[in-house]
Amino acid sequence: MIDKNAPIGVFDSGVGGLTVAREIMRQIPNERIVYFGDTARVPYGSKSKETVTRFSRQIVRFLQTQKVKAIVIACNTASAYALEEIEAELDIPIIGVVKPGAKVAAETTANGKIGVIATEGTIGSHIYSRYIKEINPEAEVIGKACPLFVPLVEEGLWQDPVTDEIAKRYLTELIDIGIDTLILGCTHYPLIRSTVGKTMGDGVTLVNPAYETARELKELLTKKGLLNEEEAKLGDNRYCFYVSDAAEKFKRFANSIIKYGILSAKVINIEEY
C-alpha cells in the first residue's frame, strides 16, 4: 500500500528540472517533493543511452530510500533513454516529461508541422517524433539540437542580446519550414520562453512540457488515489533538495526561479546507490 502523504521524487541532470518542480508546486500545492539534481555529471544530453540509464537507476534507488510514492523524470534525455526500462522495474508510478508535451503538440498543431528544440541526446533519440506520430501519424516533426541554450540559462542570461542572437541562429531554420507548434524539449528552455516566443512570432504555439507534466502527474495521482489532501502547516518543510555537487551554486539558481525559499541543498554521493 503506497502512502499518499509520502513525497514525490523529482530528478534531473542538474537544475533544469526545477522548472518541473516549480509547476508541481503551483498545480499540486499540498504535495511534498524530494528533488535530486545530478550536478556532478551534468549534462546528460551528450552522453550515451547506457550511461544515462545507469545514472537514472542510481538516482531512482536514492529516491526510493526517501520513501517516495511516485517519481518524475524531469529531464528530457533521461525520459527518452531510461524511462521505459526503469518503469518495468518499479512498483510505484513513474512518468517522464516527453509524453505529456508530445501529446499536447500532436493535438495542437493545425498544419501538422511540429518543431522540437532539445539537447543532442533527445533529438537523436527521435522520441518526440515517435510519440507524436502515434497520436497524429500525418505530423511532420522537425528536431533541432540547441546545445548552447543550457549554459546560457545556467549563467542567468535569460533576457540578453547574446541569447537573442543564438536563438535567431538556431530557430531560423524552423521558421523557414513554417512550423506552427514548437516543443520546448529541454527543461531549461521554459526559462527563455519569452526569447524563443519573440523569435518564433505569434503564429507559433509554444508547448511547455514542464507545465503539461505537472498536469499529467496530478491526473495520475488522482486516478490512483494518491493525491495528498493534507494542507501544509506553517513551518512545514515540504521540499527537500539534494545534489551530487556544487550545492551553493544550485541553491542560488534554485532561489532565482522558485520563490518558496530553498533553505538548503544537501550533497550526496550518488555513486553509492
mmCIF file of C-alpha atoms in Angstrom, residues 6-267:
data_model
loop_
_atom_site.group_PDB
_atom_site.id
_atom_site.type_symbol
_atom_site.label_atom_id
_atom_site.label_comp_id
_atom_site.label_asym_id
_atom_site.label_seq_id
_atom_site.Cartn_x
_atom_site.Cartn_y
_atom_site.Cartn_z
ATOM 1 C CA ALA A 6 4.681 10.380 1.035
ATOM 2 C CA PRO A 7 6.705 12.769 -1.151
ATOM 3 C CA ILE A 8 7.085 12.800 -4.923
ATOM 4 C CA GLY A 9 10.611 12.195 -6.208
ATOM 5 C CA VAL A 10 11.752 14.522 -8.996
ATOM 6 C CA PHE A 11 15.129 14.251 -10.695
ATOM 7 C CA ASP A 12 17.134 15.903 -13.427
ATOM 8 C CA SER A 13 20.696 16.033 -14.708
ATOM 9 C CA GLY A 14 21.046 19.408 -12.987
ATOM 10 C CA VAL A 15 18.911 22.483 -12.443
ATOM 11 C CA GLY A 16 16.579 22.414 -15.471
ATOM 12 C CA GLY A 17 14.169 20.049 -13.746
ATOM 13 C CA LEU A 18 13.420 22.806 -11.235
ATOM 14 C CA THR A 19 11.002 24.183 -13.867
ATOM 15 C CA VAL A 20 9.066 20.910 -13.498
ATOM 16 C CA ALA A 21 9.271 21.022 -9.678
ATOM 17 C CA ARG A 22 8.001 24.631 -9.810
ATOM 18 C CA GLU A 23 4.967 23.573 -11.864
ATOM 19 C CA ILE A 24 4.215 20.723 -9.427
ATOM 20 C CA MET A 25 4.399 23.208 -6.528
ATOM 21 C CA ARG A 26 1.969 25.513 -8.346
ATOM 22 C CA GLN A 27 -0.507 22.919 -9.567
ATOM 23 C CA ILE A 28 -0.471 20.446 -6.646
ATOM 24 C CA PRO A 29 0.494 22.636 -3.664
ATOM 25 C CA ASN A 30 -0.179 20.014 -0.966
ATOM 26 C CA GLU A 31 2.428 17.615 -2.330
ATOM 27 C CA ARG A 32 5.836 17.118 -0.718
ATOM 28 C CA ILE A 33 8.832 16.916 -3.080
ATOM 29 C CA VAL A 34 12.286 15.345 -2.879
ATOM 30 C CA TYR A 35 14.370 16.787 -5.718
ATOM 31 C CA PHE A 36 17.707 15.435 -6.901
ATOM 32 C CA GLY A 37 19.925 17.310 -9.358
ATOM 33 C CA ASP A 38 22.903 15.392 -10.746
ATOM 34 C CA THR A 39 25.098 18.490 -10.855
ATOM 35 C CA ALA A 40 28.358 16.488 -10.774
ATOM 36 C CA ARG A 41 27.551 14.629 -14.004
ATOM 37 C CA VAL A 42 25.598 17.219 -15.988
ATOM 38 C CA PRO A 43 24.951 17.398 -18.952
ATOM 39 C CA TYR A 44 23.154 14.194 -19.949
ATOM 40 C CA GLY A 45 22.345 15.391 -23.474
ATOM 41 C CA SER A 46 25.713 14.360 -24.933
ATOM 42 C CA LYS A 47 26.026 11.025 -23.066
ATOM 43 C CA SER A 48 25.147 7.527 -24.299
ATOM 44 C CA LYS A 49 21.862 5.747 -23.594
ATOM 45 C CA GLU A 50 23.693 3.195 -21.396
ATOM 46 C CA THR A 51 25.318 5.887 -19.259
ATOM 47 C CA VAL A 52 22.131 7.917 -18.829
ATOM 48 C CA THR A 53 20.186 4.757 -17.894
ATOM 49 C CA ARG A 54 22.830 3.782 -15.308
ATOM 50 C CA PHE A 55 22.785 7.273 -13.782
ATOM 51 C CA SER A 56 18.962 7.254 -13.732
ATOM 52 C CA ARG A 57 18.854 3.882 -11.950
ATOM 53 C CA GLN A 58 21.226 5.160 -9.253
ATOM 54 C CA ILE A 59 19.046 8.225 -8.685
ATOM 55 C CA VAL A 60 15.846 6.162 -8.555
ATOM 56 C CA ARG A 61 17.463 3.935 -5.905
ATOM 57 C CA PHE A 62 18.334 7.032 -3.864
ATOM 58 C CA LEU A 63 14.775 8.396 -4.191
ATOM 59 C CA GLN A 64 13.388 5.053 -3.036
ATOM 60 C CA THR A 65 15.380 5.458 0.211
ATOM 61 C CA GLN A 66 13.369 8.665 0.694
ATOM 62 C CA LYS A 67 10.144 6.577 0.562
ATOM 63 C CA VAL A 68 8.694 8.462 -2.430
ATOM 64 C CA LYS A 69 5.230 7.498 -3.708
ATOM 65 C CA ALA A 70 5.881 8.444 -7.356
ATOM 66 C CA ILE A 71 8.800 9.611 -9.487
ATOM 67 C CA VAL A 72 9.012 12.273 -12.180
ATOM 68 C CA ILE A 73 11.973 12.135 -14.560
ATOM 69 C CA ALA A 74 12.282 15.893 -15.068
ATOM 70 C CA CYS A 75 14.885 15.503 -17.799
ATOM 71 C CA ASN A 76 14.092 15.010 -21.466
ATOM 72 C CA THR A 77 17.224 12.977 -22.192
ATOM 73 C CA ALA A 78 16.644 10.593 -19.272
ATOM 74 C CA SER A 79 12.945 10.363 -20.192
ATOM 75 C CA ALA A 80 13.952 9.434 -23.741
ATOM 76 C CA TYR A 81 16.649 6.923 -22.792
ATOM 77 C CA ALA A 82 15.733 5.396 -19.428
ATOM 78 C CA LEU A 83 12.007 5.727 -18.646
ATOM 79 C CA GLU A 84 10.714 2.561 -20.312
ATOM 80 C CA GLU A 85 13.365 0.305 -18.751
ATOM 81 C CA ILE A 86 13.025 1.771 -15.259
ATOM 82 C CA GLU A 87 9.221 1.789 -15.387
ATOM 83 C CA ALA A 88 9.283 -2.007 -15.842
ATOM 84 C CA GLU A 89 11.402 -2.367 -12.683
ATOM 85 C CA LEU A 90 9.303 -0.221 -10.305
ATOM 86 C CA ASP A 91 6.180 -0.819 -8.239
ATOM 87 C CA ILE A 92 5.380 2.902 -7.904
ATOM 88 C CA PRO A 93 4.201 5.248 -10.688
ATOM 89 C CA ILE A 94 6.900 6.958 -12.762
ATOM 90 C CA ILE A 95 6.427 9.482 -15.563
ATOM 91 C CA GLY A 96 8.753 11.450 -17.820
ATOM 92 C CA VAL A 97 8.458 14.841 -19.479
ATOM 93 C CA VAL A 98 8.347 13.690 -23.106
ATOM 94 C CA LYS A 99 4.909 12.066 -23.470
ATOM 95 C CA PRO A 100 2.865 14.931 -21.939
ATOM 96 C CA GLY A 101 4.500 17.516 -24.230
ATOM 97 C CA ALA A 102 4.245 15.299 -27.316
ATOM 98 C CA LYS A 103 0.540 14.676 -26.671
ATOM 99 C CA VAL A 104 -0.318 18.376 -26.436
ATOM 100 C CA ALA A 105 1.758 19.241 -29.525
ATOM 101 C CA ALA A 106 0.104 16.483 -31.583
ATOM 102 C CA GLU A 107 -3.338 17.760 -30.592
ATOM 103 C CA THR A 108 -2.485 21.473 -31.007
ATOM 104 C CA THR A 109 -0.901 21.658 -34.468
ATOM 105 C CA ALA A 110 -3.098 22.896 -37.304
ATOM 106 C CA ASN A 111 -0.693 22.481 -40.243
ATOM 107 C CA GLY A 112 0.973 19.272 -38.954
ATOM 108 C CA LYS A 113 4.459 20.825 -38.765
ATOM 109 C CA ILE A 114 5.851 20.485 -35.241
ATOM 110 C CA GLY A 115 9.297 21.657 -34.153
ATOM 111 C CA VAL A 116 11.233 20.222 -31.210
ATOM 112 C CA ILE A 117 14.194 22.047 -29.694
ATOM 113 C CA ALA A 118 16.249 19.999 -27.240
ATOM 114 C CA THR A 119 19.668 18.543 -26.425
ATOM 115 C CA GLU A 120 21.526 16.386 -28.930
ATOM 116 C CA GLY A 121 20.586 13.255 -26.958
ATOM 117 C CA THR A 122 16.861 13.964 -27.030
ATOM 118 C CA ILE A 123 16.878 14.936 -30.721
ATOM 119 C CA GLY A 124 18.986 11.891 -31.620
ATOM 120 C CA SER A 125 16.574 9.544 -29.839
ATOM 121 C CA HIS A 126 13.650 10.701 -32.081
ATOM 122 C CA ILE A 127 11.386 10.023 -29.102
ATOM 123 C CA TYR A 128 9.180 13.092 -29.564
ATOM 124 C CA SER A 129 8.628 12.118 -33.188
ATOM 125 C CA ARG A 130 7.671 8.575 -32.154
ATOM 126 C CA TYR A 131 5.110 9.689 -29.574
ATOM 127 C CA ILE A 132 3.665 12.450 -31.783
ATOM 128 C CA LYS A 133 3.196 10.083 -34.741
ATOM 129 C CA GLU A 134 1.371 7.573 -32.525
ATOM 130 C CA ILE A 135 -1.279 10.257 -31.981
ATOM 131 C CA ASN A 136 -1.033 12.136 -35.276
ATOM 132 C CA PRO A 137 0.554 9.909 -37.977
ATOM 133 C CA GLU A 138 0.419 12.712 -40.562
ATOM 134 C CA ALA A 139 2.519 15.093 -38.468
ATOM 135 C CA GLU A 140 5.937 16.199 -39.676
ATOM 136 C CA VAL A 141 8.326 16.532 -36.734
ATOM 137 C CA ILE A 142 11.462 18.625 -37.163
ATOM 138 C CA GLY A 143 14.080 18.355 -34.412
ATOM 139 C CA LYS A 144 16.743 20.964 -33.732
ATOM 140 C CA ALA A 145 19.521 20.490 -31.178
ATOM 141 C CA CYS A 146 20.266 23.742 -29.315
ATOM 142 C CA PRO A 147 23.253 22.886 -27.085
ATOM 143 C CA LEU A 148 24.153 26.481 -26.178
ATOM 144 C CA PHE A 149 20.775 27.232 -24.573
ATOM 145 C CA VAL A 150 21.563 25.227 -21.403
ATOM 146 C CA PRO A 151 24.787 27.076 -20.463
ATOM 147 C CA LEU A 152 23.129 30.421 -21.293
ATOM 148 C CA VAL A 153 20.239 29.601 -18.945
ATOM 149 C CA GLU A 154 22.591 28.407 -16.208
ATOM 150 C CA GLU A 155 24.573 31.656 -16.483
ATOM 151 C CA GLY A 156 21.329 33.546 -15.899
ATOM 152 C CA LEU A 157 21.382 35.140 -19.389
ATOM 153 C CA TRP A 158 17.623 34.635 -19.855
ATOM 154 C CA GLN A 159 16.998 38.011 -21.454
ATOM 155 C CA ASP A 160 20.262 39.038 -23.012
ATOM 156 C CA PRO A 161 21.371 40.097 -26.520
ATOM 157 C CA VAL A 162 23.657 37.013 -26.675
ATOM 158 C CA THR A 163 20.689 34.686 -26.053
ATOM 159 C CA ASP A 164 18.595 36.605 -28.614
ATOM 160 C CA GLU A 165 21.326 36.152 -31.228
ATOM 161 C CA ILE A 166 21.797 32.418 -30.532
ATOM 162 C CA ALA A 167 18.015 31.905 -30.628
ATOM 163 C CA LYS A 168 17.839 33.543 -34.081
ATOM 164 C CA ARG A 169 20.625 31.269 -35.375
ATOM 165 C CA TYR A 170 19.026 28.096 -34.041
ATOM 166 C CA LEU A 171 15.405 28.890 -34.866
ATOM 167 C CA THR A 172 15.598 30.471 -38.350
ATOM 168 C CA GLU A 173 15.522 27.023 -39.954
ATOM 169 C CA LEU A 174 12.278 26.138 -38.105
ATOM 170 C CA ILE A 175 10.714 29.470 -39.061
ATOM 171 C CA ASP A 176 11.591 28.867 -42.740
ATOM 172 C CA ILE A 177 9.980 25.398 -42.629
ATOM 173 C CA GLY A 178 6.774 27.001 -41.353
ATOM 174 C CA ILE A 179 6.127 25.080 -38.136
ATOM 175 C CA ASP A 180 3.058 26.188 -36.167
ATOM 176 C CA THR A 181 3.897 24.384 -32.896
ATOM 177 C CA LEU A 182 7.218 24.248 -31.025
ATOM 178 C CA ILE A 183 8.036 21.956 -28.107
ATOM 179 C CA LEU A 184 10.498 23.307 -25.554
ATOM 180 C CA GLY A 185 12.099 19.872 -25.309
ATOM 181 C CA CYS A 186 14.589 20.565 -22.527
ATOM 182 C CA THR A 187 13.560 21.542 -19.004
ATOM 183 C CA HIS A 188 15.907 24.561 -19.059
ATOM 184 C CA TYR A 189 14.097 26.107 -22.007
ATOM 185 C CA PRO A 190 10.946 27.435 -20.249
ATOM 186 C CA LEU A 191 13.269 29.972 -18.602
ATOM 187 C CA ILE A 192 13.957 31.510 -22.030
ATOM 188 C CA ARG A 193 10.398 31.043 -23.244
ATOM 189 C CA SER A 194 9.929 34.783 -23.887
ATOM 190 C CA THR A 195 13.072 34.906 -26.072
ATOM 191 C CA VAL A 196 12.011 31.835 -28.057
ATOM 192 C CA GLY A 197 8.458 33.177 -28.399
ATOM 193 C CA LYS A 198 9.698 36.577 -29.606
ATOM 194 C CA THR A 199 11.969 34.914 -32.188
ATOM 195 C CA MET A 200 9.302 32.497 -33.480
ATOM 196 C CA GLY A 201 6.495 35.068 -33.625
ATOM 197 C CA ASP A 202 2.818 34.970 -32.649
ATOM 198 C CA GLY A 203 1.893 32.346 -35.247
ATOM 199 C CA VAL A 204 3.742 29.568 -33.387
ATOM 200 C CA THR A 205 2.324 27.884 -30.271
ATOM 201 C CA LEU A 206 4.957 27.023 -27.676
ATOM 202 C CA VAL A 207 4.446 23.788 -25.723
ATOM 203 C CA ASN A 208 6.000 23.679 -22.251
ATOM 204 C CA PRO A 209 6.390 20.023 -21.179
ATOM 205 C CA ALA A 210 7.076 21.118 -17.558
ATOM 206 C CA TYR A 211 3.538 22.502 -17.301
ATOM 207 C CA GLU A 212 1.996 19.502 -19.073
ATOM 208 C CA THR A 213 3.947 17.012 -16.903
ATOM 209 C CA ALA A 214 2.657 18.564 -13.657
ATOM 210 C CA ARG A 215 -0.869 18.385 -15.062
ATOM 211 C CA GLU A 216 -0.431 14.721 -16.024
ATOM 212 C CA LEU A 217 1.063 13.929 -12.600
ATOM 213 C CA LYS A 218 -1.968 15.438 -10.880
ATOM 214 C CA GLU A 219 -4.304 13.311 -13.043
ATOM 215 C CA LEU A 220 -2.256 10.166 -12.334
ATOM 216 C CA LEU A 221 -2.192 10.711 -8.545
ATOM 217 C CA THR A 222 -5.929 11.448 -8.543
ATOM 218 C CA LYS A 223 -6.701 8.294 -10.532
ATOM 219 C CA LYS A 224 -4.596 6.127 -8.196
ATOM 220 C CA GLY A 225 -5.980 7.737 -5.014
ATOM 221 C CA LEU A 226 -2.517 9.088 -4.123
ATOM 222 C CA LEU A 227 -3.223 12.835 -4.038
ATOM 223 C CA ASN A 228 -2.087 14.395 -0.744
ATOM 224 C CA GLU A 229 -5.072 16.171 0.790
ATOM 225 C CA GLU A 230 -3.243 17.450 3.881
ATOM 226 C CA GLU A 231 -2.656 21.196 3.667
ATOM 227 C CA ALA A 232 0.810 22.415 4.599
ATOM 228 C CA LYS A 233 1.187 23.725 8.139
ATOM 229 C CA LEU A 234 3.192 26.833 8.965
ATOM 230 C CA GLY A 235 6.880 25.957 9.179
ATOM 231 C CA ASP A 236 6.331 22.606 7.472
ATOM 232 C CA ASN A 237 9.336 21.929 5.236
ATOM 233 C CA ARG A 238 7.671 20.260 2.257
ATOM 234 C CA TYR A 239 10.554 20.471 -0.197
ATOM 235 C CA CYS A 240 13.955 18.755 0.146
ATOM 236 C CA PHE A 241 16.770 19.273 -2.355
ATOM 237 C CA TYR A 242 19.769 17.031 -2.969
ATOM 238 C CA VAL A 243 22.615 17.377 -5.468
ATOM 239 C CA SER A 244 25.737 15.437 -6.403
ATOM 240 C CA ASP A 245 27.965 18.561 -6.366
ATOM 241 C CA ALA A 246 28.078 22.378 -6.043
ATOM 242 C CA ALA A 247 25.233 22.826 -3.537
ATOM 243 C CA GLU A 248 25.695 26.581 -3.115
ATOM 244 C CA LYS A 249 25.563 27.295 -6.847
ATOM 245 C CA PHE A 250 22.478 25.074 -7.138
ATOM 246 C CA LYS A 251 20.795 26.867 -4.234
ATOM 247 C CA ARG A 252 21.396 30.313 -5.767
ATOM 248 C CA PHE A 253 19.969 29.202 -9.107
ATOM 249 C CA ALA A 254 17.014 27.439 -7.463
ATOM 250 C CA ASN A 255 16.110 30.514 -5.435
ATOM 251 C CA SER A 256 16.125 32.622 -8.597
ATOM 252 C CA ILE A 257 13.340 30.537 -10.152
ATOM 253 C CA ILE A 258 11.439 29.060 -7.190
ATOM 254 C CA LYS A 259 10.028 31.637 -4.823
ATOM 255 C CA TYR A 260 9.457 29.286 -1.904
ATOM 256 C CA GLY A 261 12.748 29.919 -0.098
ATOM 257 C CA ILE A 262 15.060 26.962 -0.629
ATOM 258 C CA LEU A 263 16.843 26.735 2.698
ATOM 259 C CA SER A 264 19.448 24.164 1.758
ATOM 260 C CA ALA A 265 20.622 21.647 -0.789
ATOM 261 C CA LYS A 266 22.467 18.638 0.556
ATOM 262 C CA VAL A 267 25.293 16.954 -1.368
#
